[in-house]
Amino acid sequence: MTRREFIAQSSALGVAIANRTISAYQAPASGRSQLGQRIFRSADGVLDIELTAAEEWVELAGSQARLYGFNGQVPGPLLEARPGDDVRVRFMNRLRESTNLHYHGLHIPSTASADNVFLVLPPGEVVDYNFRLPATHPAGLFWVHPHLHGVAARQVALGLALPFVVRGEVDGIPEVAAAREYFLVLQDFELDAGGRPIEPGMSASMLGREGSLLTVSGQRNPQYEIEQDGLTRLRFLNASASRFYRLRFEEHPMHVIATDGGALAAPQSADELLMAPGERRDVLIQGAREHGTYRLTSLQYDRGTTGMMGGGGNTAPVDVARFVYAGRDERRPQIPRTLVSVPGLPASTAQRAFELSDAMGMIPGRGMGMRFRINRQEFSEARIDTRVRLGAVEEWEYRNATTMDHPMHIHTNSFQVVGTDGQAERAWRDVVIVKARSAARIRIRFDDYAGLTVQHCHILDHEDLGMMGTILIEQ
Ligand code: C2O
Ligand code: CU
């Protein structure tokens, strides 16, 4: 079949396909998916929703767990909008502690009622988050989670995370549109036999807490259907507080079509995906094998914790999900050869280096322990660490002086990772893994929004223990 015929057929079949496909976060008209997560889509250019965070009994992995849910669910509902949409989130804090929300990866203001992580919402209070997605916003998978310094790791580890998908150009590519789409929100929990969370000890939080129960959109090792000769689109979000996933799909190469901040210029095939907390990947799988069940496994990965202070839970492969062949896609869609245009960033006008280190210090209520720093300083909201000009392009180098990996995340603007050859990768990311005792470089442009924003390690325990810095983007 030629590409043109394929386009004609897929638009004719589009509706039928949409109705036939049932998956986590892919709802029939009712707005509830097979696995029960709600979906909220924008209509007439507006996404208007109410979100409540509360501690309650939620369904997780087929039983009840006492967690922090958004609207009673872990993970929370899927939000879906388009570039140019107005987003209005009325957020109610029914927790018995303060919290707030961060719109991870969205290119929106970091001030006022938008992606403002300096806002503190006390228990019982309500806040209205209001912002507009720019008309040029890339399509991609973003997410929402609490971001209150000192408690972010615990609140996220107790379940507060939800995916936020922006639909756009890449979704309209016929082969991509023909794929069966699943959202896989990766979380880990440590629960007792009664379903109550177990608080990590001090050393576990210094390493970054990891739970032994792995869930995918709230299910343990769930089963998904893939079609013979069809394409399956897996949209991964690592919403764990600290766990890395090294994903391998049994007997199927993964064709990466998007990283954190949006689509690639062309699919890149990969045998494995390493995903640090906060990262997203969008992957196509071709249903080209024999009928049967195939495993998606997370392989061992040592982020510098194995053997340290009783750490190293991430040492054995774990099955994350199963895929079973069912049905056939007669249109036989192929992996598209090209996707969207990804511009390079112009040459940088400034270079900076950030040294990541650890040091012993007081941990409130716990005594002496390891704390984490950027350029020898722990986070202080009262200090401006980095001043940049609106519109400037800069190159930043992270130098990791510690024996653990630190996945660094920057708010407000996505960036491109610079290779050893000095070339910036044509891919938008907002998390870069800075491996133990090594360095990483990025190129970033501070577009559109002036104001105070932050960068930090997305091992959220490290962020809570100081590894965060402010960035002031000046007009
Ligand atoms: Cu997903 Cu500043 O974090
Ligand atoms: Cu870290």
CSV table of C-alpha atoms and ligand atoms in Angstrom, one decimal:
chain,number,residue,atom,x,y,z
A,1,MET,CA,0.0,0.0,0.0
A,2,THR,CA,1.3,3.5,-0.8
A,3,ARG,CA,1.4,6.2,1.8
A,4,ARG,CA,-1.4,8.0,0.0
A,5,GLU,CA,-3.7,5.0,0.0
A,6,PHE,CA,-2.9,4.4,3.6
A,7,ILE,CA,-3.9,8.0,4.5
A,8,ALA,CA,-7.2,7.6,2.6
A,9,GLN,CA,-8.0,4.3,4.3
A,10,SER,CA,-7.0,5.4,7.7
A,11,SER,CA,-9.3,8.4,7.7
A,12,ALA,CA,-12.2,6.2,6.6
A,13,LEU,CA,-11.4,3.7,9.3
A,14,GLY,CA,-10.5,6.2,11.9
A,15,VAL,CA,-13.8,6.2,13.8
A,16,ALA,CA,-14.1,2.4,13.8
A,17,ILE,CA,-10.6,2.1,15.2
A,18,ALA,CA,-11.2,4.6,17.9
A,19,ASN,CA,-14.2,2.7,19.1
A,20,ARG,CA,-12.7,-0.7,19.0
A,21,THR,CA,-9.6,0.3,21.0
A,22,ILE,CA,-10.1,0.1,24.7
A,23,SER,CA,-7.1,0.7,27.0
A,24,ALA,CA,-5.8,2.4,30.0
A,25,TYR,CA,-6.6,6.0,29.5
A,26,GLN,CA,-8.3,5.5,26.2
A,27,ALA,CA,-11.9,6.0,26.8
A,28,PRO,CA,-15.0,5.3,25.0
A,29,ALA,CA,-17.5,8.2,25.0
A,30,SER,CA,-18.3,7.6,28.7
A,31,GLY,CA,-15.0,9.2,29.7
A,32,ARG,CA,-13.9,6.1,31.7
A,33,SER,CA,-11.3,3.7,30.4
A,34,GLN,CA,-11.2,0.0,30.9
A,35,LEU,CA,-8.9,0.4,33.9
A,36,GLY,CA,-11.1,3.0,35.3
A,37,GLN,CA,-9.1,6.2,35.0
A,38,ARG,CA,-11.0,9.3,34.1
A,39,ILE,CA,-10.1,11.4,31.1
A,40,PHE,CA,-10.8,15.1,30.9
A,41,ARG,CA,-10.5,16.6,27.4
A,42,SER,CA,-10.6,20.2,26.4
A,43,ALA,CA,-13.7,21.4,24.5
A,44,ASP,CA,-14.0,24.6,22.5
A,45,GLY,CA,-10.5,25.6,23.4
A,46,VAL,CA,-11.0,25.2,27.2
A,47,LEU,CA,-10.0,22.5,29.6
A,48,ASP,CA,-11.9,23.3,32.8
A,49,ILE,CA,-11.6,20.8,35.6
A,50,GLU,CA,-11.7,20.3,39.3
A,51,LEU,CA,-9.0,18.3,41.0
A,52,THR,CA,-8.9,17.3,44.6
A,53,ALA,CA,-5.9,15.8,46.4
A,54,ALA,CA,-6.9,13.6,49.4
A,55,GLU,CA,-5.6,10.8,51.5
A,56,GLU,CA,-8.0,7.9,51.0
A,57,TRP,CA,-8.5,4.2,50.2
A,58,VAL,CA,-7.9,3.9,46.5
A,59,GLU,CA,-7.8,0.9,44.2
A,60,LEU,CA,-4.3,-0.2,43.3
A,61,ALA,CA,-3.0,-3.4,41.8
A,62,GLY,CA,-6.4,-5.1,42.4
A,63,SER,CA,-6.7,-4.2,46.1
A,64,GLN,CA,-7.1,-1.2,48.4
A,65,ALA,CA,-4.3,1.0,49.4
A,66,ARG,CA,-4.2,4.0,51.7
A,67,LEU,CA,-2.6,6.6,49.4
A,68,TYR,CA,-2.8,10.2,48.2
A,69,GLY,CA,-5.1,10.3,45.2
A,70,PHE,CA,-6.2,12.9,42.7
A,71,ASN,CA,-10.0,12.7,42.5
A,72,GLY,CA,-9.8,9.4,44.3
A,73,GLN,CA,-7.4,7.7,41.9
A,74,VAL,CA,-3.8,6.7,41.6
A,75,PRO,CA,-2.6,7.8,39.2
A,76,GLY,CA,-4.9,10.7,38.7
A,77,PRO,CA,-7.1,11.4,35.6
A,78,LEU,CA,-5.6,12.0,32.2
A,79,LEU,CA,-5.9,15.6,31.1
A,80,GLU,CA,-5.9,16.3,27.4
A,81,ALA,CA,-5.6,19.6,25.6
A,82,ARG,CA,-4.4,21.2,22.4
A,83,PRO,CA,-2.0,24.0,21.7
A,84,GLY,CA,-3.7,27.4,22.2
A,85,ASP,CA,-6.2,26.0,24.8
A,86,ASP,CA,-7.0,27.7,28.0
A,87,VAL,CA,-6.5,25.5,31.0
A,88,ARG,CA,-8.4,26.1,34.2
A,89,VAL,CA,-7.7,23.8,37.1
A,90,ARG,CA,-9.6,24.4,40.4
A,91,PHE,CA,-7.4,22.5,42.8
A,92,MET,CA,-8.7,21.6,46.3
A,93,ASN,CA,-6.2,20.4,49.0
A,94,ARG,CA,-8.0,17.9,51.2
A,95,LEU,CA,-4.7,16.6,52.6
A,96,ARG,CA,-3.8,17.2,56.1
A,97,GLU,CA,-0.7,19.0,54.9
A,98,SER,CA,0.3,21.7,52.5
A,99,THR,CA,0.9,21.0,48.8
A,100,ASN,CA,0.8,22.6,45.4
A,101,LEU,CA,1.0,21.5,41.7
A,102,HIS,CA,3.7,21.6,39.1
A,103,TYR,CA,2.9,21.2,35.4
A,104,HIS,CA,6.0,19.2,34.5
A,105,GLY,CA,7.4,20.0,31.0
A,106,LEU,CA,4.6,22.4,29.9
A,107,HIS,CA,6.0,25.6,28.4
A,108,ILE,CA,3.8,28.1,30.4
A,109,PRO,CA,4.6,30.9,32.8
A,110,SER,CA,6.2,30.0,36.1
A,111,THR,CA,4.5,32.9,37.8
A,112,ALA,CA,1.1,33.9,39.3
A,113,SER,CA,-1.5,31.2,38.8
A,114,ALA,CA,0.4,29.1,36.3
A,115,ASP,CA,3.3,26.8,36.9
A,116,ASN,CA,4.3,28.5,40.2
A,117,VAL,CA,6.0,26.0,42.5
A,118,PHE,CA,6.5,28.8,45.1
A,119,LEU,CA,2.8,28.8,45.8
A,120,VAL,CA,1.9,27.0,49.0
A,121,LEU,CA,-1.6,25.6,49.4
A,122,PRO,CA,-2.5,24.9,53.0
A,123,PRO,CA,-4.9,22.1,54.0
A,124,GLY,CA,-8.5,22.8,53.2
A,125,GLU,CA,-7.7,25.6,50.7
A,126,VAL,CA,-8.6,26.0,47.0
A,127,VAL,CA,-6.5,27.5,44.3
A,128,ASP,CA,-7.3,28.2,40.6
A,129,TYR,CA,-4.6,27.5,38.2
A,130,ASN,CA,-5.2,29.4,34.9
A,131,PHE,CA,-3.0,29.5,31.9
A,132,ARG,CA,-3.0,29.3,28.1
A,133,LEU,CA,-0.9,26.8,26.2
A,134,PRO,CA,0.9,28.7,23.5
A,135,ALA,CA,-0.4,28.1,20.0
A,136,THR,CA,3.1,26.8,19.1
A,137,HIS,CA,3.2,24.3,22.1
A,138,PRO,CA,4.6,21.0,21.0
A,139,ALA,CA,2.4,17.9,21.2
A,140,GLY,CA,3.6,15.5,23.8
A,141,LEU,CA,3.1,13.9,27.2
A,142,PHE,CA,3.6,16.1,30.2
A,143,TRP,CA,2.5,15.6,33.8
A,144,VAL,CA,1.2,17.1,37.0
A,145,HIS,CA,2.6,16.4,40.5
A,146,PRO,CA,3.1,18.3,43.8
A,147,HIS,CA,6.2,20.3,44.1
A,148,LEU,CA,6.5,21.6,47.7
A,149,HIS,CA,10.1,21.6,48.7
A,150,GLY,CA,10.7,19.1,51.5
A,151,VAL,CA,7.7,16.9,50.9
A,152,ALA,CA,7.7,16.5,47.1
A,153,ALA,CA,9.1,12.9,47.2
A,154,ARG,CA,6.7,11.7,49.8
A,155,GLN,CA,3.6,13.2,48.2
A,156,VAL,CA,4.6,11.9,44.7
A,157,ALA,CA,5.5,8.4,46.2
A,158,LEU,CA,2.1,8.3,47.8
A,159,GLY,CA,0.5,8.5,44.4
A,160,LEU,CA,0.0,12.1,43.4
A,161,ALA,CA,0.7,12.2,39.7
A,162,LEU,CA,-1.4,12.5,36.5
A,163,PRO,CA,-0.5,12.6,32.8
A,164,PHE,CA,-1.3,15.7,30.7
A,165,VAL,CA,-1.3,15.1,27.0
A,166,VAL,CA,-1.0,17.8,24.4
A,167,ARG,CA,-2.4,16.7,21.1
A,168,GLY,CA,-0.9,18.2,17.9
A,169,GLU,CA,1.1,17.6,14.8
A,170,VAL,CA,2.6,14.2,15.6
A,171,ASP,CA,-0.9,12.8,16.4
A,172,GLY,CA,-2.0,13.6,12.9
A,173,ILE,CA,0.6,11.5,11.1
A,174,PRO,CA,-1.5,8.7,9.6
A,175,GLU,CA,0.6,5.8,10.9
A,176,VAL,CA,0.7,7.3,14.4
A,177,ALA,CA,-3.0,8.0,14.3
A,178,ALA,CA,-3.6,4.4,13.3
A,179,ALA,CA,-1.6,3.0,16.2
A,180,ARG,CA,-3.4,1.7,19.3
A,181,GLU,CA,-2.4,4.1,22.1
A,182,TYR,CA,-1.7,3.2,25.7
A,183,PHE,CA,-0.6,5.5,28.5
A,184,LEU,CA,1.8,3.7,30.9
A,185,VAL,CA,2.2,5.7,34.1
A,186,LEU,CA,5.1,4.0,36.0
A,187,GLN,CA,4.9,4.2,39.8
A,188,ASP,CA,6.3,2.2,42.7
A,189,PHE,CA,5.0,1.8,46.2
A,190,GLU,CA,6.1,0.2,49.4
A,191,LEU,CA,2.9,-1.0,51.3
A,192,ASP,CA,2.3,-3.2,54.3
A,193,ALA,CA,0.0,-6.2,54.2
A,194,GLY,CA,-2.9,-4.0,55.0
A,195,GLY,CA,-2.3,-1.6,52.1
A,196,ARG,CA,-0.8,1.2,54.1
A,197,PRO,CA,2.4,2.9,52.9
A,198,ILE,CA,5.7,2.2,54.7
A,199,GLU,CA,7.8,5.3,55.3
A,200,PRO,CA,11.3,4.9,54.1
A,201,GLY,CA,14.2,5.1,56.6
A,202,MET,CA,16.7,7.9,56.4
A,203,SER,CA,19.2,6.0,54.3
A,204,ALA,CA,16.5,5.0,51.8
A,205,SER,CA,15.5,8.6,51.4
A,206,MET,CA,19.1,9.7,51.0
A,207,LEU,CA,19.5,7.2,48.2
A,208,GLY,CA,16.0,8.0,46.9
A,209,ARG,CA,13.1,5.8,48.0
A,210,GLU,CA,12.0,2.9,45.8
A,211,GLY,CA,9.0,0.7,46.4
A,212,SER,CA,8.9,-3.0,45.7
A,213,LEU,CA,5.4,-2.8,44.1
A,214,LEU,CA,5.6,-1.6,40.5
A,215,THR,CA,2.5,-0.4,38.9
A,216,VAL,CA,1.5,0.7,35.4
A,217,SER,CA,-1.4,3.1,35.5
A,218,GLY,CA,-2.4,1.6,38.8
A,219,GLN,CA,-2.2,-2.1,37.8
A,220,ARG,CA,0.4,-4.7,38.6
A,221,ASN,CA,1.9,-6.3,35.4
A,222,PRO,CA,-1.2,-5.5,33.4
A,223,GLN,CA,-2.0,-7.1,30.1
A,224,TYR,CA,-2.5,-5.0,26.9
A,225,GLU,CA,-3.6,-6.1,23.5
A,226,ILE,CA,-1.5,-5.6,20.3
A,227,GLU,CA,-2.6,-6.3,16.8
A,228,GLN,CA,-0.8,-8.5,14.3
A,229,ASP,CA,0.5,-6.2,11.5
A,230,GLY,CA,-0.6,-3.2,13.5
A,231,LEU,CA,1.2,-0.5,15.4
A,232,THR,CA,1.0,0.0,19.1
A,233,ARG,CA,1.9,3.4,20.6
A,234,LEU,CA,3.2,3.2,24.2
A,235,ARG,CA,3.4,6.5,26.1
A,236,PHE,CA,5.6,6.0,29.1
A,237,LEU,CA,5.8,8.4,32.0
A,238,ASN,CA,8.1,7.7,34.9
A,239,ALA,CA,6.1,9.1,37.8
A,240,SER,CA,8.1,7.3,40.4
A,241,ALA,CA,9.9,9.5,43.0
A,242,SER,CA,13.3,7.9,42.6
A,243,ARG,CA,13.2,4.7,40.6
A,244,PHE,CA,14.9,4.4,37.2
A,245,TYR,CA,13.4,2.0,34.6
A,246,ARG,CA,15.5,0.3,32.0
A,247,LEU,CA,12.8,-1.0,29.7
A,248,ARG,CA,13.1,-3.8,27.2
A,249,PHE,CA,10.2,-5.2,25.1
A,250,GLU,CA,10.6,-8.9,24.5
A,251,GLU,CA,11.4,-9.6,20.8
A,252,HIS,CA,10.2,-6.3,19.6
A,253,PRO,CA,12.4,-3.3,18.9
A,254,MET,CA,11.0,0.0,20.2
A,255,HIS,CA,10.8,2.9,17.8
A,256,VAL,CA,11.0,6.1,19.8
A,257,ILE,CA,8.9,8.9,18.3
A,258,ALA,CA,9.1,11.4,21.1
A,259,THR,CA,11.1,12.3,24.1
A,260,ASP,CA,10.0,14.5,27.1
A,261,GLY,CA,9.3,17.7,25.3
A,262,GLY,CA,7.9,16.5,22.0
A,263,ALA,CA,8.3,14.5,18.8
A,264,LEU,CA,11.5,13.6,17.1
A,265,ALA,CA,12.3,14.4,13.4
A,266,ALA,CA,12.3,10.6,12.7
A,267,PRO,CA,11.7,7.5,14.7
A,268,GLN,CA,14.8,6.0,16.4
A,269,SER,CA,14.9,2.4,17.1
A,270,ALA,CA,16.1,1.2,20.5
A,271,ASP,CA,16.5,-2.1,22.2
A,272,GLU,CA,16.2,-0.5,25.6
A,273,LEU,CA,14.9,2.7,27.2
A,274,LEU,CA,16.5,4.1,30.3
A,275,MET,CA,14.0,6.4,32.0
A,276,ALA,CA,14.9,8.5,35.1
A,277,PRO,CA,12.1,9.9,37.3
A,278,GLY,CA,10.2,12.6,35.4
A,279,GLU,CA,11.1,11.4,31.9
A,280,ARG,CA,8.6,10.4,29.1
A,281,ARG,CA,9.0,8.4,26.0
A,282,ASP,CA,6.6,7.8,23.2
A,283,VAL,CA,7.3,4.5,21.4
A,284,LEU,CA,5.8,2.6,18.4
A,285,ILE,CA,5.9,-1.2,18.4
A,286,GLN,CA,5.2,-3.1,15.2
A,287,GLY,CA,3.1,-6.2,15.6
A,288,ALA,CA,5.4,-8.4,13.6
A,289,ARG,CA,5.9,-11.5,15.7
A,290,GLU,CA,4.1,-14.7,16.2
A,291,HIS,CA,0.9,-14.7,18.2
A,292,GLY,CA,1.6,-15.0,21.9
A,293,THR,CA,2.4,-13.0,25.0
A,294,TYR,CA,5.4,-10.8,25.2
A,295,ARG,CA,6.9,-9.2,28.3
A,296,LEU,CA,7.9,-5.6,28.9
A,297,THR,CA,10.6,-5.9,31.5
A,298,SER,CA,12.5,-3.4,33.6
A,299,LEU,CA,16.1,-4.6,33.7
A,300,GLN,CA,18.6,-4.1,36.5
A,301,TYR,CA,20.1,-0.6,36.6
A,302,ASP,CA,22.6,0.7,39.2
A,303,ARG,CA,22.2,4.4,39.6
A,304,GLY,CA,25.0,4.3,42.2
A,305,THR,CA,22.9,2.9,45.1
A,306,THR,CA,23.8,-0.8,44.9
A,307,GLY,CA,25.6,-1.9,48.0
A,308,MET,CA,25.3,1.6,49.6
A,309,MET,CA,23.7,1.9,53.0
A,310,GLY,CA,21.4,-1.2,52.4
A,311,GLY,CA,20.3,0.3,49.1
A,312,GLY,CA,20.0,-1.4,45.7
A,313,GLY,CA,16.4,-2.6,45.3
A,314,ASN,CA,16.7,-2.2,41.6
A,315,THR,CA,18.9,-5.2,41.1
A,316,ALA,CA,16.7,-7.9,39.5
A,317,PRO,CA,14.6,-7.6,36.3
A,318,VAL,CA,10.9,-7.0,36.9
A,319,ASP,CA,8.1,-7.6,34.5
A,320,VAL,CA,6.2,-4.4,34.1
A,321,ALA,CA,3.5,-5.3,31.6
A,322,ARG,CA,2.4,-8.0,29.2
A,323,PHE,CA,1.3,-7.7,25.6
A,324,VAL,CA,-0.8,-10.3,24.0
A,325,TYR,CA,-1.6,-10.5,20.3
A,326,ALA,CA,-5.3,-10.1,19.5
A,327,GLY,CA,-6.7,-9.4,16.0
A,328,ARG,CA,-5.0,-8.1,12.9
A,329,ASP,CA,-4.7,-4.7,11.4
A,330,GLU,CA,-5.5,-5.3,7.7
A,331,ARG,CA,-4.1,-1.8,6.8
A,332,ARG,CA,-0.6,-3.0,7.8
A,333,PRO,CA,0.6,0.4,8.9
A,334,GLN,CA,4.4,0.8,8.9
A,335,ILE,CA,6.7,2.8,11.1
A,336,PRO,CA,6.6,6.3,9.6
A,337,ARG,CA,9.9,7.4,8.1
A,338,THR,CA,9.7,11.0,9.2
A,339,LEU,CA,7.7,12.8,11.9
A,340,VAL,CA,8.0,16.5,12.6
A,341,SER,CA,10.6,19.2,12.0
A,342,VAL,CA,12.8,19.7,15.0
A,343,PRO,CA,14.8,22.9,14.7
A,344,GLY,CA,18.3,23.1,16.2
A,345,LEU,CA,19.1,25.9,18.7
A,346,PRO,CA,21.4,28.7,17.6
A,347,ALA,CA,24.9,28.9,19.1
A,348,SER,CA,24.9,29.7,22.8
A,349,THR,CA,25.9,33.2,24.1
A,350,ALA,CA,26.9,32.0,27.5
A,351,GLN,CA,28.2,28.9,29.3
A,352,ARG,CA,27.7,27.9,32.8
A,353,ALA,CA,28.7,25.0,34.9
A,354,PHE,CA,26.8,23.4,37.8
A,355,GLU,CA,28.6,21.1,40.2
A,356,LEU,CA,26.4,18.5,41.9
A,357,SER,CA,27.7,17.4,45.2
A,358,ASP,CA,26.6,15.9,48.5
A,359,ALA,CA,27.6,16.7,52.1
A,360,MET,CA,26.6,15.7,55.6
A,361,GLY,CA,24.1,18.0,57.3
A,362,MET,CA,21.1,18.1,59.6
A,363,ILE,CA,17.9,16.6,58.4
A,364,PRO,CA,15.0,18.0,60.4
A,365,GLY,CA,13.6,15.5,62.9
A,366,ARG,CA,16.1,12.9,61.9
A,367,GLY,CA,19.6,14.0,62.9
A,368,MET,CA,22.7,14.0,60.7
A,369,GLY,CA,22.4,12.7,57.2
A,370,MET,CA,23.4,13.3,53.6
A,371,ARG,CA,22.2,16.4,51.9
A,372,PHE,CA,22.6,17.5,48.3
A,373,ARG,CA,23.8,20.7,46.6
A,374,ILE,CA,24.2,22.5,43.4
A,375,ASN,CA,27.4,24.6,43.2
A,376,ARG,CA,27.9,24.0,47.0
A,377,GLN,CA,24.6,25.4,48.0
A,378,GLU,CA,21.4,23.9,49.2
A,379,PHE,CA,18.1,25.2,47.9
A,380,SER,CA,16.9,28.5,49.2
A,381,GLU,CA,13.9,30.1,47.8
A,382,ALA,CA,15.2,33.5,49.1
A,383,ARG,CA,18.3,33.4,46.9
A,384,ILE,CA,18.7,33.8,43.1
A,385,ASP,CA,21.2,31.3,41.9
A,386,THR,CA,21.2,31.9,38.2
A,387,ARG,CA,20.2,34.9,36.2
A,388,VAL,CA,19.5,34.6,32.5
A,389,ARG,CA,18.1,36.9,29.8
A,390,LEU,CA,14.8,36.2,28.2
A,391,GLY,CA,15.5,34.9,24.7
A,392,ALA,CA,19.1,34.0,25.4
A,393,VAL,CA,20.6,30.6,24.3
A,394,GLU,CA,23.0,29.1,26.9
A,395,GLU,CA,25.0,26.0,27.2
A,396,TRP,CA,25.1,24.4,30.7
A,397,GLU,CA,27.3,21.7,31.9
A,398,TYR,CA,26.4,19.6,34.9
A,399,ARG,CA,29.4,18.0,36.7
A,400,ASN,CA,28.5,15.2,39.0
A,401,ALA,CA,31.0,14.9,41.9
A,402,THR,CA,28.9,12.2,43.6
A,403,THR,CA,28.7,8.4,43.3
A,404,MET,CA,25.0,8.5,42.4
A,405,ASP,CA,23.3,9.5,39.2
A,406,HIS,CA,21.3,12.8,39.3
A,407,PRO,CA,18.6,13.3,36.6
A,408,MET,CA,18.5,17.1,36.4
A,409,HIS,CA,15.2,18.8,35.4
A,410,ILE,CA,14.6,22.4,34.3
A,411,HIS,CA,11.2,24.0,34.5
A,412,THR,CA,9.5,26.2,31.9
A,413,ASN,CA,11.8,25.5,28.9
A,414,SER,CA,12.8,22.2,27.3
A,415,PHE,CA,16.4,21.8,26.2
A,416,GLN,CA,18.6,19.8,23.8
A,417,VAL,CA,21.4,17.5,25.1
A,418,VAL,CA,24.8,18.3,23.6
A,419,GLY,CA,26.9,15.3,22.6
A,420,THR,CA,30.6,14.9,23.0
A,421,ASP,CA,31.0,16.2,19.5
A,422,GLY,CA,29.5,19.5,20.5
A,423,GLN,CA,26.3,18.9,18.5
A,424,ALA,CA,22.9,19.4,20.1
A,425,GLU,CA,20.6,16.4,19.7
A,426,ARG,CA,17.5,17.2,17.7
A,427,ALA,CA,15.2,16.1,20.5
A,428,TRP,CA,13.5,18.1,23.3
A,429,ARG,CA,14.0,16.9,26.8
A,430,ASP,CA,13.4,18.4,30.2
A,431,VAL,CA,15.4,15.8,32.2
A,432,VAL,CA,19.0,14.9,31.6
A,433,ILE,CA,20.7,12.0,33.4
A,434,VAL,CA,24.0,13.1,34.9
A,435,LYS,CA,25.7,9.9,35.7
A,436,ALA,CA,27.7,9.3,38.8
A,437,ARG,CA,31.2,10.9,38.6
A,438,SER,CA,30.5,12.2,35.1
A,439,ALA,CA,29.1,15.2,33.2
A,440,ALA,CA,26.3,16.2,30.8
A,441,ARG,CA,25.8,19.3,28.7
A,442,ILE,CA,22.6,20.9,27.4
A,443,ARG,CA,21.6,23.8,25.2
A,444,ILE,CA,18.6,25.8,26.3
A,445,ARG,CA,16.8,28.9,25.1
A,446,PHE,CA,14.7,30.9,27.6
A,447,ASP,CA,11.7,31.6,25.5
A,448,ASP,CA,8.6,33.7,26.1
A,449,TYR,CA,8.3,33.8,29.8
A,450,ALA,CA,10.2,36.0,32.3
A,451,GLY,CA,10.1,35.2,36.0
A,452,LEU,CA,11.5,33.0,38.7
A,453,THR,CA,11.8,29.3,37.9
A,454,VAL,CA,13.8,26.3,39.2
A,455,GLN,CA,16.0,23.4,38.3
A,456,HIS,CA,16.6,20.3,40.4
A,457,CYS,CA,17.4,16.7,40.6
A,458,HIS,CA,14.3,14.6,39.8
A,459,ILE,CA,15.2,12.0,42.4
A,460,LEU,CA,12.7,13.9,44.5
A,461,ASP,CA,14.3,12.9,47.7
A,462,HIS,CA,17.5,14.6,46.5
A,463,GLU,CA,15.4,17.7,45.6
A,464,ASP,CA,13.8,17.7,49.1
A,465,LEU,CA,17.3,17.3,50.6
A,466,GLY,CA,18.6,20.5,48.9
A,467,MET,CA,19.4,19.7,45.2
A,468,MET,CA,17.4,22.5,43.7
A,469,GLY,CA,18.3,26.0,42.5
A,470,THR,CA,16.5,29.1,41.4
A,471,ILE,CA,16.7,30.6,37.9
A,472,LEU,CA,15.6,34.2,37.3
A,473,ILE,CA,14.7,34.8,33.7
A,474,GLU,CA,14.9,38.6,33.2
A,475,GLN,CA,13.3,40.7,30.6
B,1,C2O,CU1,8.6,16.9,37.8
B,1,C2O,CU2,10.4,20.3,39.2
B,1,C2O,O1,9.5,18.5,38.6
B,2,CU,CU,19.8,13.3,42.6
